[in-house]
């Protein structure tokens, strides 16, 4: 998700969003502070290296600075994305090269040592989150996922199987930190569902974070995905964000059925991998000292209790 910056000004170079500085300090500590301190120099370096000039105020998400730019040589609009290089961000250019603009933002250039990318500029004022019809938004997500996950994951991509096994290893520790027996039973059932599929994690190229704010409009395509955190795995692991966005417990099964239809997924397998996402989120909450999120558990309850396909209530 991109937000206009409320800046801390660095003269002649760029405005550093205060919110980005705060999130980097919160999530990355000393490394985050060092990243923020180095942003002016790094931004200036890549403006010169790729012959760019700024073309509007910077934007940011939780972890990246995004600077609208134009190529001086030909006036091509683009964005410069600067971020900490970690296990999530290092796969982003690999995935974007594999998709090559087909359903996702196009990668124009990339600096491997820093993870800095030059991307085509989409319309940040037209996000899928602005579409008022939730069912239309969900179906748009499903259509994008059906296309993006048709690509095989490039060699060396992070594996969903490794992530799922690590979650199962962590679950006994987490269960001991849930005092209420009913949520504890739900979390134990989530782990049981993951055990049923962990040995067949899949080999498709996953976006992993395709929520409504990570889909933007473009002149060349109605909607394109941005900001992947790519994995090699099963497309069923992709469905949770569209169940969680604009959360409505009574709509969970409609959305799940609509997406499994569009992606032509095995419903039981997709349910298990969606429950894996809920387990992942729950483990993160517990590790960060937060209480278990009942909305997450309610998504799990709805999916676990489902039998026949939910009635379709229109688009």
mmCIF file of C-alpha atoms in Angstrom, residues 108-313:
data_model
loop_
_atom_site.group_PDB
_atom_site.id
_atom_site.type_symbol
_atom_site.label_atom_id
_atom_site.label_comp_id
_atom_site.label_asym_id
_atom_site.label_seq_id
_atom_site.Cartn_x
_atom_site.Cartn_y
_atom_site.Cartn_z
ATOM 1 C CA UNK A 108 12.621 -1.659 -15.892
ATOM 2 C CA UNK A 109 15.943 -1.989 -14.064
ATOM 3 C CA UNK A 110 17.351 -3.522 -10.896
ATOM 4 C CA UNK A 111 20.440 -3.157 -8.714
ATOM 5 C CA UNK A 112 21.062 -6.570 -7.198
ATOM 6 C CA UNK A 113 23.420 -5.569 -4.330
ATOM 7 C CA UNK A 114 20.917 -3.096 -2.810
ATOM 8 C CA UNK A 115 17.599 -4.458 -4.114
ATOM 9 C CA UNK A 116 16.764 -1.033 -5.594
ATOM 10 C CA UNK A 117 14.342 -1.249 -8.522
ATOM 11 C CA UNK A 118 13.139 0.982 -11.323
ATOM 12 C CA UNK A 119 9.508 0.121 -12.092
ATOM 13 C CA UNK A 120 6.945 1.311 -14.563
ATOM 14 C CA UNK A 121 4.642 3.926 -13.091
ATOM 15 C CA UNK A 122 1.052 2.867 -12.485
ATOM 16 C CA UNK A 123 -1.807 5.077 -11.294
ATOM 17 C CA UNK A 124 -1.516 5.222 -7.504
ATOM 18 C CA UNK A 125 -4.782 7.175 -7.407
ATOM 19 C CA UNK A 126 -6.709 4.182 -8.777
ATOM 20 C CA UNK A 127 -6.375 1.254 -6.385
ATOM 21 C CA UNK A 128 -8.607 -1.782 -6.325
ATOM 22 C CA UNK A 129 -9.422 -0.753 -2.750
ATOM 23 C CA UNK A 130 -11.322 2.200 -4.227
ATOM 24 C CA UNK A 131 -13.790 -0.118 -6.007
ATOM 25 C CA UNK A 132 -16.941 -0.039 -3.845
ATOM 26 C CA UNK A 133 -18.291 -3.459 -4.911
ATOM 27 C CA UNK A 134 -16.437 -5.974 -2.744
ATOM 28 C CA UNK A 135 -17.450 -8.948 -4.873
ATOM 29 C CA UNK A 136 -16.095 -7.232 -7.976
ATOM 30 C CA UNK A 137 -12.830 -6.567 -6.148
ATOM 31 C CA UNK A 138 -12.581 -10.190 -5.009
ATOM 32 C CA UNK A 139 -13.193 -11.469 -8.531
ATOM 33 C CA UNK A 140 -10.548 -9.085 -9.853
ATOM 34 C CA UNK A 141 -8.062 -10.489 -7.328
ATOM 35 C CA UNK A 142 -9.042 -14.022 -8.335
ATOM 36 C CA UNK A 143 -8.517 -13.298 -12.028
ATOM 37 C CA UNK A 144 -5.077 -11.827 -11.386
ATOM 38 C CA UNK A 145 -4.097 -14.751 -9.180
ATOM 39 C CA UNK A 146 -5.274 -17.284 -11.751
ATOM 40 C CA UNK A 147 -2.915 -15.700 -14.255
ATOM 41 C CA UNK A 148 0.060 -14.984 -11.986
ATOM 42 C CA UNK A 149 0.080 -18.465 -10.449
ATOM 43 C CA UNK A 150 0.020 -20.084 -13.897
ATOM 44 C CA UNK A 151 3.761 -19.330 -14.010
ATOM 45 C CA UNK A 152 6.171 -21.895 -12.543
ATOM 46 C CA UNK A 153 8.305 -20.532 -9.740
ATOM 47 C CA UNK A 154 11.858 -19.706 -10.837
ATOM 48 C CA UNK A 155 14.611 -21.942 -9.508
ATOM 49 C CA UNK A 156 15.777 -20.961 -6.043
ATOM 50 C CA UNK A 157 12.583 -19.165 -4.975
ATOM 51 C CA UNK A 158 11.662 -19.414 -1.285
ATOM 52 C CA UNK A 159 9.579 -22.521 -0.681
ATOM 53 C CA UNK A 160 6.147 -22.610 0.903
ATOM 54 C CA UNK A 161 7.023 -26.083 2.159
ATOM 55 C CA UNK A 162 9.908 -24.725 4.240
ATOM 56 C CA UNK A 163 7.698 -21.963 5.644
ATOM 57 C CA UNK A 164 4.890 -24.404 6.493
ATOM 58 C CA UNK A 165 7.240 -26.817 8.251
ATOM 59 C CA UNK A 166 8.690 -23.965 10.291
ATOM 60 C CA UNK A 167 5.154 -22.967 11.328
ATOM 61 C CA UNK A 168 4.402 -26.503 12.481
ATOM 62 C CA UNK A 169 7.621 -26.576 14.484
ATOM 63 C CA UNK A 170 6.597 -23.317 16.181
ATOM 64 C CA UNK A 171 2.987 -24.292 16.910
ATOM 65 C CA UNK A 172 3.530 -26.264 20.171
ATOM 66 C CA UNK A 173 5.326 -23.242 21.662
ATOM 67 C CA UNK A 174 2.457 -20.969 20.559
ATOM 68 C CA UNK A 175 -0.272 -23.261 21.899
ATOM 69 C CA UNK A 176 1.299 -23.012 25.337
ATOM 70 C CA UNK A 177 0.788 -19.245 25.227
ATOM 71 C CA UNK A 178 -2.963 -19.270 24.411
ATOM 72 C CA UNK A 179 -4.821 -19.337 27.731
ATOM 73 C CA UNK A 180 -8.362 -19.759 26.363
ATOM 74 C CA UNK A 181 -9.118 -23.408 25.446
ATOM 75 C CA UNK A 182 -11.451 -22.634 22.510
ATOM 76 C CA UNK A 183 -8.964 -20.502 20.512
ATOM 77 C CA UNK A 184 -6.284 -23.012 21.448
ATOM 78 C CA UNK A 185 -8.370 -25.800 19.870
ATOM 79 C CA UNK A 186 -8.859 -23.739 16.719
ATOM 80 C CA UNK A 187 -5.126 -23.100 16.387
ATOM 81 C CA UNK A 188 -4.385 -26.794 16.949
ATOM 82 C CA UNK A 189 -6.875 -27.617 14.182
ATOM 83 C CA UNK A 190 -5.135 -25.125 11.876
ATOM 84 C CA UNK A 191 -1.878 -26.968 12.403
ATOM 85 C CA UNK A 192 -3.608 -30.292 11.737
ATOM 86 C CA UNK A 193 -4.884 -28.959 8.403
ATOM 87 C CA UNK A 194 -1.381 -27.823 7.440
ATOM 88 C CA UNK A 195 0.068 -31.252 8.271
ATOM 89 C CA UNK A 196 -2.258 -32.779 5.681
ATOM 90 C CA UNK A 197 -0.750 -30.746 2.831
ATOM 91 C CA UNK A 198 2.773 -29.810 3.980
ATOM 92 C CA UNK A 199 4.435 -32.601 1.971
ATOM 93 C CA UNK A 200 2.884 -31.298 -1.276
ATOM 94 C CA UNK A 201 3.514 -27.530 -1.109
ATOM 95 C CA UNK A 202 3.270 -26.852 -4.852
ATOM 96 C CA UNK A 203 5.595 -25.206 -7.349
ATOM 97 C CA UNK A 204 3.678 -22.196 -8.722
ATOM 98 C CA UNK A 205 4.943 -18.615 -8.530
ATOM 99 C CA UNK A 206 2.976 -16.976 -5.706
ATOM 100 C CA UNK A 207 2.560 -13.262 -5.040
ATOM 101 C CA UNK A 208 1.755 -13.944 -1.343
ATOM 102 C CA UNK A 209 0.467 -10.438 -0.538
ATOM 103 C CA UNK A 210 -2.201 -9.637 -3.143
ATOM 104 C CA UNK A 211 -4.596 -7.498 -1.112
ATOM 105 C CA UNK A 212 -6.791 -4.721 -2.514
ATOM 106 C CA UNK A 213 -4.167 -1.979 -2.009
ATOM 107 C CA UNK A 214 -1.578 -3.967 -3.972
ATOM 108 C CA UNK A 215 -3.564 -3.789 -7.210
ATOM 109 C CA UNK A 216 -3.324 -0.580 -9.257
ATOM 110 C CA UNK A 217 -4.820 0.579 -12.529
ATOM 111 C CA UNK A 218 -2.748 1.265 -15.623
ATOM 112 C CA UNK A 219 -3.246 2.664 -19.101
ATOM 113 C CA UNK A 220 -2.041 -0.615 -20.603
ATOM 114 C CA UNK A 221 -4.144 -2.954 -18.430
ATOM 115 C CA UNK A 222 -7.215 -2.511 -16.230
ATOM 116 C CA UNK A 223 -5.429 -3.847 -13.126
ATOM 117 C CA UNK A 224 -1.868 -4.881 -12.310
ATOM 118 C CA UNK A 225 -0.303 -6.391 -9.183
ATOM 119 C CA UNK A 226 2.481 -4.650 -7.279
ATOM 120 C CA UNK A 227 4.750 -5.434 -4.328
ATOM 121 C CA UNK A 228 5.009 -9.239 -4.443
ATOM 122 C CA UNK A 229 6.633 -11.190 -1.637
ATOM 123 C CA UNK A 230 7.078 -14.230 -3.866
ATOM 124 C CA UNK A 231 7.125 -17.888 -2.938
ATOM 125 C CA UNK A 232 7.130 -21.209 -4.738
ATOM 126 C CA UNK A 233 3.984 -22.987 -3.650
ATOM 127 C CA UNK A 234 0.310 -23.843 -3.912
ATOM 128 C CA UNK A 235 -2.111 -21.151 -5.185
ATOM 129 C CA UNK A 236 -4.441 -21.916 -2.276
ATOM 130 C CA UNK A 237 -2.006 -19.989 -0.085
ATOM 131 C CA UNK A 238 -2.955 -16.814 -1.997
ATOM 132 C CA UNK A 239 -6.640 -16.567 -1.036
ATOM 133 C CA UNK A 240 -6.543 -15.220 2.516
ATOM 134 C CA UNK A 241 -6.005 -11.464 1.795
ATOM 135 C CA UNK A 242 -9.271 -11.240 -0.160
ATOM 136 C CA UNK A 243 -11.103 -12.915 2.750
ATOM 137 C CA UNK A 244 -9.597 -10.469 5.225
ATOM 138 C CA UNK A 245 -9.969 -7.204 3.245
ATOM 139 C CA UNK A 246 -13.263 -5.509 4.209
ATOM 140 C CA UNK A 247 -13.815 -8.397 6.564
ATOM 141 C CA UNK A 248 -17.383 -9.724 6.629
ATOM 142 C CA UNK A 249 -17.836 -13.099 8.330
ATOM 143 C CA UNK A 250 -21.022 -13.802 6.394
ATOM 144 C CA UNK A 251 -19.163 -13.272 3.100
ATOM 145 C CA UNK A 252 -16.174 -15.528 3.790
ATOM 146 C CA UNK A 253 -17.574 -18.620 2.095
ATOM 147 C CA UNK A 254 -18.845 -16.721 -0.957
ATOM 148 C CA UNK A 255 -15.418 -15.207 -1.502
ATOM 149 C CA UNK A 256 -13.631 -18.510 -0.912
ATOM 150 C CA UNK A 257 -15.895 -20.357 -3.351
ATOM 151 C CA UNK A 258 -15.678 -17.595 -5.965
ATOM 152 C CA UNK A 259 -11.876 -17.617 -5.882
ATOM 153 C CA UNK A 260 -11.535 -21.391 -5.937
ATOM 154 C CA UNK A 261 -13.886 -21.417 -8.948
ATOM 155 C CA UNK A 262 -11.898 -18.810 -10.866
ATOM 156 C CA UNK A 263 -8.557 -20.444 -10.045
ATOM 157 C CA UNK A 264 -10.016 -23.965 -10.599
ATOM 158 C CA UNK A 265 -8.566 -25.149 -7.297
ATOM 159 C CA UNK A 266 -9.362 -28.274 -5.340
ATOM 160 C CA UNK A 267 -11.564 -26.873 -2.608
ATOM 161 C CA UNK A 268 -10.295 -29.026 0.278
ATOM 162 C CA UNK A 269 -6.667 -28.390 -0.575
ATOM 163 C CA UNK A 270 -7.276 -24.656 -1.002
ATOM 164 C CA UNK A 271 -9.021 -24.577 2.368
ATOM 165 C CA UNK A 272 -6.027 -26.240 4.044
ATOM 166 C CA UNK A 273 -3.595 -23.717 2.569
ATOM 167 C CA UNK A 274 -5.878 -20.817 3.485
ATOM 168 C CA UNK A 275 -5.949 -22.127 7.050
ATOM 169 C CA UNK A 276 -2.151 -22.155 6.852
ATOM 170 C CA UNK A 277 -2.253 -18.395 6.274
ATOM 171 C CA UNK A 278 -4.429 -17.974 9.360
ATOM 172 C CA UNK A 279 -1.956 -20.085 11.343
ATOM 173 C CA UNK A 280 0.912 -17.930 10.067
ATOM 174 C CA UNK A 281 -0.835 -14.718 11.111
ATOM 175 C CA UNK A 282 -1.701 -16.177 14.507
ATOM 176 C CA UNK A 283 1.885 -17.240 15.139
ATOM 177 C CA UNK A 284 3.069 -13.733 14.279
ATOM 178 C CA UNK A 285 0.559 -12.247 16.738
ATOM 179 C CA UNK A 286 1.705 -14.535 19.537
ATOM 180 C CA UNK A 287 5.396 -13.960 18.786
ATOM 181 C CA UNK A 288 4.799 -10.192 18.946
ATOM 182 C CA UNK A 289 2.978 -10.467 22.270
ATOM 183 C CA UNK A 290 -0.460 -9.659 20.840
ATOM 184 C CA UNK A 291 -3.647 -11.576 21.670
ATOM 185 C CA UNK A 292 -4.987 -14.016 19.119
ATOM 186 C CA UNK A 293 -7.117 -12.099 16.597
ATOM 187 C CA UNK A 294 -10.698 -13.377 16.752
ATOM 188 C CA UNK A 295 -11.447 -12.194 13.194
ATOM 189 C CA UNK A 296 -8.701 -14.512 11.972
ATOM 190 C CA UNK A 297 -10.082 -17.376 14.016
ATOM 191 C CA UNK A 298 -13.597 -16.687 12.729
ATOM 192 C CA UNK A 299 -12.358 -16.999 9.138
ATOM 193 C CA UNK A 300 -10.923 -20.366 10.171
ATOM 194 C CA UNK A 301 -14.156 -21.420 11.860
ATOM 195 C CA UNK A 302 -16.199 -20.541 8.775
ATOM 196 C CA UNK A 303 -13.877 -22.453 6.466
ATOM 197 C CA UNK A 304 -13.612 -25.480 8.764
ATOM 198 C CA UNK A 305 -17.376 -25.765 9.169
ATOM 199 C CA UNK A 306 -18.201 -25.528 5.487
ATOM 200 C CA UNK A 307 -19.749 -28.495 3.736
ATOM 201 C CA UNK A 308 -21.554 -27.864 0.449
ATOM 202 C CA UNK A 309 -20.532 -24.904 -1.667
ATOM 203 C CA UNK A 310 -21.946 -21.610 -0.395
ATOM 204 C CA UNK A 311 -24.774 -20.039 -2.423
ATOM 205 C CA UNK A 312 -23.552 -17.461 -4.931
ATOM 206 C CA UNK A 313 -25.010 -14.038 -4.130
#
